[in-house]
Amino acid sequence: YQGQCMIGTTDNPADISEHPKVTEDEIEYLLANVNSYFGIKIGKKDILSSFSGLRPLIVQSSAEDTSHIVREHIEEFSPSGLLTIAGGKWTSYRSMAESAIDLAIVKLDKNVTSCPCKTQDYPVIGSQKPKSSLKNISEHLYNLYGDQSHKVLEISKSGYTRDKLHPDLETTVAELIYTIRYEYVKKPLDFITRRTNIGLLDNKISIEILPKVSEVMRKELGWSIEKQELLESEALVILSS
């Protein structure tokens, strides 16, 4: 995954928390299985970063444990007419949305066949074939921004925006500015963990680039020094945990 080896996943019941953490038992379980199946020997010292997430599963009384619970989503109407969609996963968000809207239209007695869903005809931003001017862009840029790479390149024409955020990264200041202007980045963690995934790949580097990321964001978004320090501190708590 982006030049690193991502190992996962576990399937255990978990308490709901704002920032779920990988447990020691999960680390031991994954390391033991990787070492066993691949005939290698890696340990905790080899881990660059770790992250944990919660999958929303639909409760089934017949399931013995979470690994036996269906991964699909469900929709249902309450007596008041509220449509609820639950379960699923982020990779199927478009089909979930289509299914929910189709159901809502039927419930409202509309003729759904007269206006079929068009979501499959709408490409995701960045997924179009590259323009001829993009043929010589770096693989790094194209893999992250696709046909929007030209906007990053335009930003990188001015001074310090061409600077790398870290010697061991290809990521530049121009990419950070692009995500602020076009991808709704509002906090340092938005960029470090949710747009570039640097935080998922190398925890040490993530902490090292945090001050520079927050400084660029302060200038771009017009923050006060106090707000910069507050958001930087919040990010550091998560990255250090």
GROMACS .gro file of C-alpha atoms in nm:
model
  241
    1TYR     CA    1   0.000   0.000   0.000
    2GLN     CA    2   0.172   0.317  -0.130
    3GLY     CA    3   0.511   0.149  -0.106
    4GLN     CA    4   0.455  -0.007   0.235
    5CYS     CA    5   0.316  -0.337   0.358
    6MET     CA    6  -0.025  -0.304   0.523
    7ILE     CA    7  -0.124  -0.592   0.750
    8GLY     CA    8  -0.478  -0.660   0.867
    9THR     CA    9  -0.741  -0.710   0.966
   10THR     CA   10  -0.896  -0.829   1.290
   11ASP     CA   11  -1.265  -0.896   1.350
   12ASN     CA   12  -1.348  -0.850   1.716
   13PRO     CA   13  -1.629  -0.678   1.904
   14ALA     CA   14  -1.517  -0.334   2.023
   15ASP     CA   15  -1.638  -0.052   2.240
   16ILE     CA   16  -1.741   0.258   2.049
   17SER     CA   17  -1.497   0.544   2.099
   18GLU     CA   18  -1.412   0.861   1.911
   19HIS     CA   19  -1.057   0.744   1.845
   20PRO     CA   20  -1.039   0.363   1.857
   21LYS     CA   21  -0.692   0.222   1.917
   22VAL     CA   22  -0.520  -0.097   1.810
   23THR     CA   23  -0.493  -0.330   2.109
   24GLU     CA   24  -0.184  -0.526   2.210
   25ASP     CA   25  -0.374  -0.852   2.152
   26GLU     CA   26  -0.454  -0.747   1.795
   27ILE     CA   27  -0.090  -0.658   1.727
   28GLU     CA   28   0.029  -0.994   1.862
   29TYR     CA   29  -0.237  -1.178   1.660
   30LEU     CA   30  -0.144  -1.010   1.330
   31LEU     CA   31   0.231  -1.048   1.379
   32ALA     CA   32   0.196  -1.415   1.472
   33ASN     CA   33  -0.012  -1.493   1.164
   34VAL     CA   34   0.210  -1.302   0.922
   35ASN     CA   35   0.521  -1.470   1.058
   36SER     CA   36   0.354  -1.812   1.041
   37TYR     CA   37   0.208  -1.789   0.691
   38PHE     CA   38   0.498  -1.610   0.523
   39GLY     CA   39   0.785  -1.775   0.707
   40ILE     CA   40   0.935  -1.445   0.818
   41LYS     CA   41   1.015  -1.289   1.154
   42ILE     CA   42   0.889  -0.938   1.218
   43GLY     CA   43   0.811  -0.777   1.551
   44LYS     CA   44   0.676  -0.460   1.707
   45LYS     CA   45   0.999  -0.275   1.625
   46ASP     CA   46   0.915  -0.310   1.255
   47ILE     CA   47   0.577  -0.136   1.285
   48LEU     CA   48   0.583   0.212   1.132
   49SER     CA   49   0.226   0.299   1.216
   50SER     CA   50  -0.102   0.142   1.319
   51PHE     CA   51  -0.465   0.243   1.302
   52SER     CA   52  -0.799   0.103   1.401
   53GLY     CA   53  -1.153   0.151   1.274
   54LEU     CA   54  -1.501   0.029   1.353
   55ARG     CA   55  -1.721  -0.146   1.100
   56PRO     CA   56  -2.096  -0.089   1.152
   57LEU     CA   57  -2.265  -0.429   1.146
   58ILE     CA   58  -2.633  -0.511   1.156
   59VAL     CA   59  -2.721  -0.710   1.469
   60GLN     CA   60  -2.828  -1.067   1.398
   61SER     CA   61  -2.944  -1.287   1.682
   62SER     CA   62  -2.838  -1.602   1.494
   63ALA     CA   63  -2.475  -1.495   1.448
   64GLU     CA   64  -2.224  -1.664   1.678
   65ASP     CA   65  -1.971  -1.380   1.653
   66THR     CA   66  -1.900  -1.070   1.445
   67SER     CA   67  -1.721  -1.266   1.171
   68HIS     CA   68  -2.052  -1.435   1.085
   69ILE     CA   69  -2.255  -1.114   1.056
   70VAL     CA   70  -2.350  -1.009   0.705
   71ARG     CA   71  -2.153  -0.709   0.570
   72GLU     CA   72  -2.433  -0.569   0.355
   73HIS     CA   73  -2.643  -0.264   0.440
   74ILE     CA   74  -3.015  -0.250   0.510
   75GLU     CA   75  -3.287   0.013   0.459
   76GLU     CA   76  -3.608   0.038   0.651
   77PHE     CA   77  -3.896   0.278   0.706
   78SER     CA   78  -4.020   0.358   1.054
   79PRO     CA   79  -4.394   0.405   1.121
   80SER     CA   80  -4.338   0.781   1.101
   81GLY     CA   81  -4.196   0.748   0.750
   82LEU     CA   82  -3.830   0.795   0.843
   83LEU     CA   83  -3.600   0.607   0.607
   84THR     CA   84  -3.296   0.459   0.780
   85ILE     CA   85  -2.994   0.313   0.599
   86ALA     CA   86  -2.746   0.125   0.816
   87GLY     CA   87  -2.445  -0.103   0.785
   88GLY     CA   88  -2.242  -0.133   0.467
   89LYS     CA   89  -1.895   0.011   0.411
   90TRP     CA   90  -1.742   0.316   0.253
   91THR     CA   91  -1.639   0.135  -0.065
   92SER     CA   92  -2.006   0.076  -0.149
   93TYR     CA   93  -2.134   0.424  -0.061
   94ARG     CA   94  -2.264   0.498  -0.411
   95SER     CA   95  -2.468   0.181  -0.443
   96MET     CA   96  -2.602   0.237  -0.091
   97ALA     CA   97  -2.710   0.589  -0.183
   98GLU     CA   98  -2.872   0.467  -0.504
   99SER     CA   99  -3.060   0.194  -0.319
  100ALA     CA  100  -3.185   0.434  -0.051
  101ILE     CA  101  -3.304   0.697  -0.299
  102ASP     CA  102  -3.478   0.437  -0.517
  103LEU     CA  103  -3.661   0.309  -0.211
  104ALA     CA  104  -3.762   0.660  -0.106
  105ILE     CA  105  -3.901   0.733  -0.453
  106VAL     CA  106  -4.110   0.416  -0.450
  107LYS     CA  107  -4.240   0.501  -0.104
  108LEU     CA  108  -4.347   0.841  -0.229
  109ASP     CA  109  -4.542   0.674  -0.511
  110LYS     CA  110  -4.322   0.825  -0.776
  111ASN     CA  111  -4.259   0.646  -1.103
  112VAL     CA  112  -3.897   0.545  -1.051
  113THR     CA  113  -3.874   0.379  -1.396
  114SER     CA  114  -3.937   0.711  -1.569
  115CYS     CA  115  -3.619   0.856  -1.422
  116PRO     CA  116  -3.363   0.585  -1.347
  117CYS     CA  117  -3.071   0.661  -1.119
  118LYS     CA  118  -2.781   0.823  -1.302
  119THR     CA  119  -2.508   0.789  -1.042
  120GLN     CA  120  -2.322   0.523  -1.242
  121ASP     CA  121  -2.282   0.777  -1.522
  122TYR     CA  122  -2.123   1.039  -1.297
  123PRO     CA  123  -1.747   0.987  -1.262
  124VAL     CA  124  -1.570   1.052  -0.934
  125ILE     CA  125  -1.366   1.374  -0.936
  126GLY     CA  126  -1.016   1.301  -1.064
  127SER     CA  127  -1.109   0.980  -1.245
  128GLN     CA  128  -1.121   1.116  -1.601
  129LYS     CA  129  -0.859   1.025  -1.858
  130PRO     CA  130  -0.561   1.260  -1.831
  131LYS     CA  131  -0.527   1.551  -2.067
  132SER     CA  132  -0.227   1.543  -2.296
  133SER     CA  133  -0.060   1.799  -2.070
  134LEU     CA  134  -0.070   1.550  -1.782
  135LYS     CA  135   0.119   1.269  -1.951
  136ASN     CA  136   0.449   1.373  -1.798
  137ILE     CA  137   0.333   1.423  -1.440
  138SER     CA  138   0.479   1.207  -1.167
  139GLU     CA  139   0.319   0.876  -1.076
  140HIS     CA  140   0.286   1.007  -0.722
  141LEU     CA  141   0.068   1.301  -0.828
  142TYR     CA  142  -0.145   1.109  -1.072
  143ASN     CA  143  -0.216   0.826  -0.828
  144LEU     CA  144  -0.345   1.076  -0.571
  145TYR     CA  145  -0.512   1.346  -0.780
  146GLY     CA  146  -0.578   1.196  -1.122
  147ASP     CA  147  -0.697   1.452  -1.375
  148GLN     CA  148  -0.686   1.719  -1.103
  149SER     CA  149  -0.306   1.699  -1.096
  150HIS     CA  150  -0.283   2.008  -1.317
  151LYS     CA  151  -0.426   2.216  -1.031
  152VAL     CA  152  -0.148   2.094  -0.801
  153LEU     CA  153   0.110   2.172  -1.069
  154GLU     CA  154  -0.033   2.522  -1.113
  155ILE     CA  155   0.001   2.589  -0.739
  156SER     CA  156   0.357   2.452  -0.742
  157LYS     CA  157   0.471   2.721  -0.988
  158SER     CA  158   0.518   2.969  -0.707
  159GLY     CA  159   0.819   2.961  -0.475
  160TYR     CA  160   0.814   2.752  -0.162
  161THR     CA  161   0.511   2.549  -0.269
  162ARG     CA  162   0.747   2.312  -0.450
  163ASP     CA  163   0.918   2.224  -0.120
  164LYS     CA  164   0.875   1.873   0.016
  165LEU     CA  165   0.707   1.840   0.352
  166HIS     CA  166   0.970   1.585   0.452
  167PRO     CA  167   1.291   1.455   0.289
  168ASP     CA  168   1.151   1.101   0.283
  169LEU     CA  169   0.822   1.204   0.120
  170GLU     CA  170   0.728   1.309  -0.232
  171THR     CA  171   0.445   1.515  -0.087
  172THR     CA  172   0.488   1.890  -0.139
  173VAL     CA  173   0.347   2.208   0.010
  174ALA     CA  174   0.152   2.255  -0.315
  175GLU     CA  175  -0.044   1.936  -0.241
  176LEU     CA  176  -0.134   2.064   0.103
  177ILE     CA  177  -0.256   2.393  -0.043
  178TYR     CA  178  -0.454   2.208  -0.310
  179THR     CA  179  -0.634   1.996  -0.050
  180ILE     CA  180  -0.718   2.309   0.150
  181ARG     CA  181  -0.863   2.485  -0.154
  182TYR     CA  182  -1.035   2.193  -0.324
  183GLU     CA  183  -1.076   1.904  -0.078
  184TYR     CA  184  -1.212   2.086   0.229
  185VAL     CA  185  -0.913   2.028   0.456
  186LYS     CA  186  -0.981   2.225   0.775
  187LYS     CA  187  -0.746   2.067   1.029
  188PRO     CA  188  -0.393   1.921   1.014
  189LEU     CA  189  -0.525   1.568   1.067
  190ASP     CA  190  -0.754   1.608   0.765
  191PHE     CA  191  -0.446   1.632   0.547
  192ILE     CA  192  -0.207   1.401   0.731
  193THR     CA  193  -0.442   1.107   0.787
  194ARG     CA  194  -0.753   1.158   0.572
  195ARG     CA  195  -0.624   1.294   0.240
  196THR     CA  196  -0.266   1.173   0.197
  197ASN     CA  197  -0.268   0.880   0.444
  198ILE     CA  198   0.080   0.975   0.564
  199GLY     CA  199  -0.042   0.914   0.917
  200LEU     CA  200  -0.135   0.558   0.826
  201LEU     CA  201   0.204   0.488   0.669
  202ASP     CA  202   0.462   0.636   0.905
  203ASN     CA  203   0.376   0.773   1.247
  204LYS     CA  204   0.719   0.926   1.311
  205ILE     CA  205   0.717   1.123   0.986
  206SER     CA  206   0.360   1.237   1.053
  207ILE     CA  207   0.465   1.394   1.382
  208GLU     CA  208   0.771   1.554   1.220
  209ILE     CA  209   0.570   1.726   0.945
  210LEU     CA  210   0.290   1.842   1.177
  211PRO     CA  211   0.443   2.184   1.261
  212LYS     CA  212   0.504   2.267   0.893
  213VAL     CA  213   0.156   2.149   0.793
  214SER     CA  214  -0.011   2.360   1.060
  215GLU     CA  215   0.201   2.664   0.970
  216VAL     CA  216   0.104   2.645   0.602
  217MET     CA  217  -0.259   2.602   0.702
  218ARG     CA  218  -0.240   2.905   0.932
  219LYS     CA  219  -0.122   3.122   0.644
  220GLU     CA  220  -0.365   2.975   0.390
  221LEU     CA  221  -0.672   2.986   0.617
  222GLY     CA  222  -0.589   3.300   0.812
  223TRP     CA  223  -0.570   3.136   1.153
  224SER     CA  224  -0.447   3.310   1.465
  225ILE     CA  225  -0.136   3.171   1.631
  226GLU     CA  226  -0.360   3.051   1.914
  227LYS     CA  227  -0.581   2.848   1.678
  228GLN     CA  228  -0.279   2.698   1.507
  229GLU     CA  229  -0.133   2.586   1.839
  230LEU     CA  230  -0.466   2.441   1.952
  231LEU     CA  231  -0.525   2.234   1.637
  232GLU     CA  232  -0.161   2.125   1.628
  233SER     CA  233  -0.187   2.005   1.988
  234GLU     CA  234  -0.508   1.816   1.912
  235ALA     CA  235  -0.342   1.643   1.618
  236LEU     CA  236  -0.034   1.555   1.820
  237VAL     CA  237  -0.246   1.379   2.082
  238ILE     CA  238  -0.394   1.150   1.815
  239LEU     CA  239  -0.067   1.091   1.628
  240SER     CA  240   0.118   1.011   1.952
  241SER     CA  241  -0.140   0.766   2.086
   0.00000   0.00000   0.00000
